[in-house]
Short mmCIF file of C-alpha atoms in Angstrom, two decimals:
data_model
loop_
_atom_site.label_atom_id
_atom_site.label_comp_id
_atom_site.label_asym_id
_atom_site.label_seq_id
_atom_site.Cartn_x
_atom_site.Cartn_y
_atom_site.Cartn_z
CA MET A 1 158.52 61.03 37.04
CA ILE A 2 159.99 57.95 37.37
CA TRP A 3 159.19 56.39 34.49
CA SER A 4 160.04 58.94 32.82
CA LEU A 5 164.23 59.03 34.74
CA CYS A 6 164.28 55.55 33.80
CA LEU A 7 163.72 55.67 30.38
CA LEU A 8 165.26 58.36 29.98
CA CYS A 9 168.24 56.59 30.69
CA VAL A 10 167.56 53.95 28.78
CA ALA A 11 167.53 56.67 26.32
CA GLY A 12 171.03 57.40 27.21
CA SER A 13 172.71 54.61 27.27
CA LEU A 14 171.09 53.32 23.41
CA ARG A 15 172.48 56.32 21.84
CA ALA A 16 175.98 55.89 23.78
CA ALA A 17 175.77 52.97 22.15
CA SER A 18 174.85 53.41 18.70
CA ALA A 19 177.23 56.93 19.17
CA GLY A 20 180.32 53.98 19.71
CA PRO A 21 182.81 52.73 17.10
CA VAL A 22 180.91 49.42 15.77
CA ARG A 23 182.71 47.20 14.02
CA LYS A 24 180.84 46.40 10.13
CA THR A 25 180.25 42.86 9.06
CA SER A 26 178.10 41.75 6.97
CA LYS A 27 175.92 39.64 9.27
CA MET A 28 175.82 43.60 11.93
CA GLU A 29 175.17 45.94 8.69
CA GLU A 30 171.71 43.88 8.44
CA LYS A 31 170.67 43.20 11.50
CA ALA A 32 170.75 47.23 12.07
CA ALA A 33 169.08 49.40 11.67
CA PRO A 34 168.89 53.07 10.96
CA GLN A 35 169.31 56.46 13.19
CA ASP A 36 165.77 57.08 11.67
CA GLU A 37 164.28 54.02 13.32
CA VAL A 38 165.99 54.60 16.72
CA ASN A 39 164.93 58.34 16.82
CA VAL A 40 161.85 57.30 16.31
CA LEU A 41 162.05 54.84 18.76
CA MET A 42 162.65 56.50 20.79
CA PHE A 43 160.56 59.78 20.62
CA GLY A 44 158.10 57.27 20.99
CA VAL A 45 159.76 55.63 24.46
CA ILE A 46 159.95 59.34 25.74
CA GLN A 47 155.98 60.33 24.84
CA PHE A 48 155.11 56.84 26.52
CA SER A 49 156.69 57.74 29.65
CA GLU A 50 155.47 61.87 29.90
CA SER A 51 152.17 60.22 29.74
CA LEU A 52 152.46 57.94 32.53
CA ASN A 53 153.69 60.10 34.24
CA TYR A 54 151.21 62.72 32.78
CA VAL A 55 148.56 59.14 34.43
CA TYR A 56 150.16 59.18 37.92
CA GLU A 57 149.82 62.68 38.69
CA THR A 58 146.43 63.06 37.28
CA THR A 59 145.93 60.22 39.42
CA GLU A 60 147.40 61.15 42.53
CA ALA A 61 145.18 64.48 42.85
CA LYS A 62 142.28 62.11 42.04
CA ILE A 63 143.69 60.66 44.48
CA ALA A 64 144.40 63.32 46.86
CA LYS A 65 140.60 64.63 45.99
CA ILE A 66 138.42 61.14 47.37
CA SER A 67 140.70 62.10 50.33
CA GLN A 68 140.02 65.21 50.90
CA SER A 69 135.89 63.82 50.09
CA LEU A 70 136.03 61.28 52.35
CA LYS A 71 137.17 63.51 55.45
CA SER A 72 134.95 66.28 54.84
CA HIS A 73 132.14 62.82 54.60
CA GLU A 74 133.42 61.85 58.01
CA GLY A 75 132.94 64.86 59.27
CA THR A 76 129.19 64.65 58.15
CA LEU A 77 128.76 61.56 59.99
CA GLN A 78 129.76 63.13 63.65
CA LYS A 79 128.12 65.71 63.06
CA LEU A 80 124.99 63.36 62.21
CA GLU A 81 125.63 61.28 65.38
CA GLN A 82 125.65 63.54 67.74
CA GLN A 83 122.51 65.42 66.76
CA THR A 84 120.82 61.59 66.70
CA GLU A 85 122.11 61.09 70.47
CA GLN A 86 120.55 65.14 71.10
CA ALA A 87 117.31 63.86 69.64
CA ALA A 88 117.12 60.88 71.67
CA GLU A 89 118.19 62.29 74.58
CA VAL A 90 115.87 65.07 74.42
CA GLU A 91 112.84 62.20 73.91
CA LYS A 92 113.54 60.43 76.64
CA GLN A 93 112.46 64.23 78.84
CA ILE A 94 109.73 63.89 77.05
CA LYS A 95 108.80 60.60 78.11
CA GLY A 96 110.23 61.92 81.37
CA VAL A 97 107.70 64.78 81.21
CA ILE A 98 104.08 62.70 79.92
CA GLN A 99 105.18 60.38 82.41
CA LEU A 100 104.88 62.27 85.09
CA LEU A 101 102.50 64.20 83.93
CA GLN A 102 100.26 61.61 83.33
CA ALA A 103 101.24 60.11 87.47
CA GLN A 104 100.54 63.70 88.85
CA MET A 105 97.17 63.05 86.16
CA THR A 106 95.87 60.00 88.11
CA ASN A 107 96.93 61.45 91.74
CA GLN A 108 94.92 64.47 91.08
CA GLU A 109 91.91 62.48 89.33
CA ALA A 110 92.10 60.07 92.62
CA GLN A 111 92.15 62.97 95.02
CA THR A 112 89.33 64.57 93.24
CA ARG A 113 87.38 61.20 93.33
CA ILE A 114 87.47 61.33 97.42
CA THR A 115 86.73 64.51 97.92
CA LYS A 116 83.67 63.90 95.77
CA ASP A 117 82.75 60.62 97.49
CA TRP A 118 83.40 62.69 100.32
CA LEU A 119 81.05 65.30 100.31
CA ILE A 120 78.48 62.80 98.38
CA SER A 121 78.56 61.10 101.96
CA MET A 122 78.19 64.00 103.97
CA GLU A 123 75.24 66.22 102.03
CA LYS A 124 73.47 63.27 103.13
CA GLU A 125 74.85 63.07 106.43
CA GLU A 126 73.34 67.09 106.27
CA VAL A 127 70.19 65.28 104.59
CA ALA A 128 69.46 63.59 107.94
CA LEU A 129 70.61 65.82 109.73
CA ARG A 130 68.14 68.50 108.88
CA LYS A 131 65.38 65.78 109.18
CA LYS A 132 66.12 65.85 112.92
CA VAL A 133 66.12 69.31 113.45
CA ARG A 134 62.38 69.17 112.10
CA ARG A 135 61.77 66.00 113.96
CA LEU A 136 62.74 68.07 116.94
CA GLU A 137 61.40 70.77 116.45
CA MET A 138 58.05 68.93 115.95
CA TYR A 139 58.25 67.08 119.52
CA LEU A 140 59.30 71.33 120.45
CA ASN A 141 55.59 72.52 119.48
CA ASN A 142 54.41 69.08 121.03
CA SER A 143 56.40 68.52 124.13
CA ILE A 144 55.24 70.17 127.89
CA PRO A 145 56.72 73.50 128.79
CA THR A 146 59.31 71.66 131.43
CA SER A 147 61.38 69.65 128.11
CA ILE A 148 60.92 72.79 126.65
CA LYS A 149 64.45 74.23 127.46
CA GLU A 150 65.87 71.14 127.22
CA LEU A 151 65.37 70.69 123.64
CA GLN A 152 65.36 73.95 122.67
CA GLU A 153 69.35 73.55 123.32
CA ARG A 154 69.52 70.25 121.43
CA ALA A 155 67.97 72.17 118.81
CA ALA A 156 70.15 74.93 119.09
CA GLU A 157 72.98 72.32 118.83
CA GLN A 158 71.82 70.38 116.28
CA SER A 159 71.89 73.77 114.08
CA ASN A 160 75.21 74.41 115.14
CA ILE A 161 76.02 71.41 113.77
CA LEU A 162 73.86 71.41 110.87
CA GLN A 163 76.05 75.47 110.17
CA ASP A 164 79.36 73.66 110.41
CA LEU A 165 79.12 70.42 107.92
CA GLN A 166 76.66 73.65 105.62
CA HIS A 167 80.95 75.36 105.77
CA LEU A 168 82.65 72.53 105.39
CA THR A 169 79.89 71.44 102.25
CA GLN A 170 81.21 74.10 100.61
CA PHE A 171 84.88 74.13 101.28
CA GLN A 172 84.96 70.68 99.83
CA LYS A 173 83.00 72.05 96.40
CA GLU A 174 85.34 74.95 96.33
CA THR A 175 88.00 72.53 96.65
CA ILE A 176 86.86 69.93 94.10
CA GLU A 177 86.53 73.11 91.99
CA THR A 178 90.36 73.78 92.37
CA GLN A 179 91.38 69.98 92.01
CA GLU A 180 89.04 69.86 88.58
CA GLU A 181 90.68 73.35 87.05
CA GLN A 182 94.49 71.54 88.27
CA LEU A 183 93.47 68.41 85.85
CA SER A 184 91.78 70.83 82.78
CA LYS A 185 95.56 72.36 82.83
CA LEU A 186 97.22 69.07 83.26
CA ARG A 187 95.51 67.85 80.37
CA GLU A 188 96.14 70.43 78.26
CA MET A 189 99.30 70.51 79.93
CA SER A 190 99.85 66.66 78.36
CA GLU A 191 98.26 67.02 75.10
CA ALA A 192 99.77 70.13 74.56
CA THR A 193 103.01 68.06 75.51
CA THR A 194 101.93 65.01 73.14
CA LEU A 195 101.13 67.29 70.25
CA SER A 196 105.38 68.71 70.20
CA PHE A 197 106.95 65.12 70.63
#
């Protein structure tokens, strides 16, 4: 736009200069261009200025479109960054849950092992007590009548202890079964969490 105004001013001054009175000399007549050539030249200058103006305007529009596209891309990049940060946070939380489940499984397995060992030792004690009870019964059958009452009391005492041990053993077996069920559930949760991750 500015170029076209400048060129119009130049063209106007050239016309004014050509329209003013000029003394004709022989040298001037030789150098002066005909009016048609000046008009053609001015028309070319005007067309050139219009072309420049068009190029300027189209370039400005293209730059505006590029700028708008860049802003749109910047918004998309910001959204992607936010989504990446959220995904990293979710991944961190999932890893924390997996570690917690693994720790719980390790503790549960250790408790189950301890309980199984204790149960094995209790079963051994039960077997030993049964042998003692049998020995006492044999002794009672072969002992003299005066010590029978004392031996019967001991046998009843041992029998009570044996029953208590049987109850305790049964309770421990149930505890182990419960712990194994919990371990199985923890394993399933851990596998499900790992698969979803």
